[in-house]
């Protein structure tokens, strides 16, 4: 080792690998996680004109593990010297100075820190054949929440009473022991169902060949990781986010604001879990990520979209999407690795990710400040324009939102009575159709002109009779079980009322279909903004499907005298809010100030302006924290180097390299902080505090 070479085993060394080669591979791997050891060895062989042999791969792989272990040991010793090893959670408490490095004169905020959670299924690992899980080593990573800890939340939430099993349940994969566990999307809201429907598709594709089916991660809004845990032989179960939230509440403290795709229904899940008291004591607040917000209904948005929650600033909560799109690169090498190697690879990558994101904190702050600047420049004028000629009643946006919330919450579902009536009338209509078919068949049969066709007409008559018989039995059963004494006729009042209802239902159905398609399209458009995170569907096909749905909708709308829609209206829709309004059949609602589109636009602008103000306050705090952290960190590193110089010169040299790296990164930070200070709307300070 003193010569700069590392063998692959302690005894009988036949192959040694130079430390420089190992280090080069490590650095390359950090930048390009797809680079496998095999590819690396093969390129080395090409360089030296040697034939590739599989044993080289094994030797290198073993030496690389040892090398990484040595590096981790060095890291631990540095942590001891810096007095950072006593607290097992030192990393998560200090990795993001903007979130965590509190100063004495920090004001309190409604939401103290912002982060997000999400699961992702790209980092799967194939279950090795029985007896081949040969690697008994366990990798201990500070990022990981271990399986055992996650399992303690396994039965934390009681499943909601489920509706009777439907046929398609048989199609869903069975997860054996996990079957009685609650899925993360097991909330009371309609969004949860919508989400589950989308997730099921993904689940079906997950064969039982995987043991780890993905990872669940949490991170702060500056993209620095909090924790990671494995999802094991399951989809996104409630225990994963609960384990993360538990850590956030216990370790990171008060007033967290957390973004999660299904934050709306997960909020309910938490309130049924063992974390209930702690969550309300620490003022835990959930939100749904801004782009995912499209998929949630209007009422949910009013409660959970970051735009409508005081304190979230301009945060879009899409942090995890970005993390996963980077981590996806690891999938190639972790899929067939042992558990140890998979964790080692993820840990390595996570450290590099955090280092990169620490470097980017000042860029994040700068970009957000620029965004605030844009909003402050543009929105006040836009709002003035929208408000011109409006009465004071039109301008009370807080009241509008409250009215909308109340209205949406009060709107009730179709009553069971209505549903029953609809079923009855549909049956009656079918019955009448069957009757007339049978009469028709009899008429043809009785006509002497048709003598030649007799055998075929006989069959027609028999078929028509069977159909009529069947529907008559169903009708009689229905009447008996619902206590209907005299059969309704098209002239009866009940029939007429229900027929109206049916037309409305048709309309609603057409609207639902259209809404679903448009939402998907919005989703895809949003995804494209986040390149590399999803598949691209052909938008053209989607558009054609929307056109068809649109035609159906217009036909149904005509029957009800509702305004028809055109393609250009729909393609400009920005969310579900417009659809919720179309859903309204009562004209009196449409006369209220909160349904006026100009008022709505002005309200959204006003809210954005408010959020921009909050964002600026938060950025000012974060900027000062970063400035202070840089000074303190540099001072501590210098002291450590001086202290170690005589005691342990090797370690001192290593700490000095860390110091050099820190100084390099901090220089960029300082440069960007000065850039922020030069913005016209800057109201904070960039000198260090205490
Ligand atoms: Zn942060
Ligand atoms: Zn929702």
PDB file of C-alpha atoms and ligand atoms in Angstrom, residues 189 191 264 296 300, ligand 2:
ATOM      1  CA  UNK A 189     -60.107  12.318  -1.116  1.00  0.00           C
ATOM      2  CA  UNK A 191     -57.428  12.623  -5.636  1.00  0.00           C
ATOM      3  CA  UNK A 264     -53.640  15.843   0.353  1.00  0.00           C
ATOM      4  CA  UNK A 296     -55.890  17.367  -7.937  1.00  0.00           C
ATOM      5  CA  UNK A 300     -57.915  20.024  -2.859  1.00  0.00           C
TER       6      UNK A 300
HETATM    7 ZN1  LIG B   2     -55.535  16.152  -3.897  1.00  0.00          ZN
END
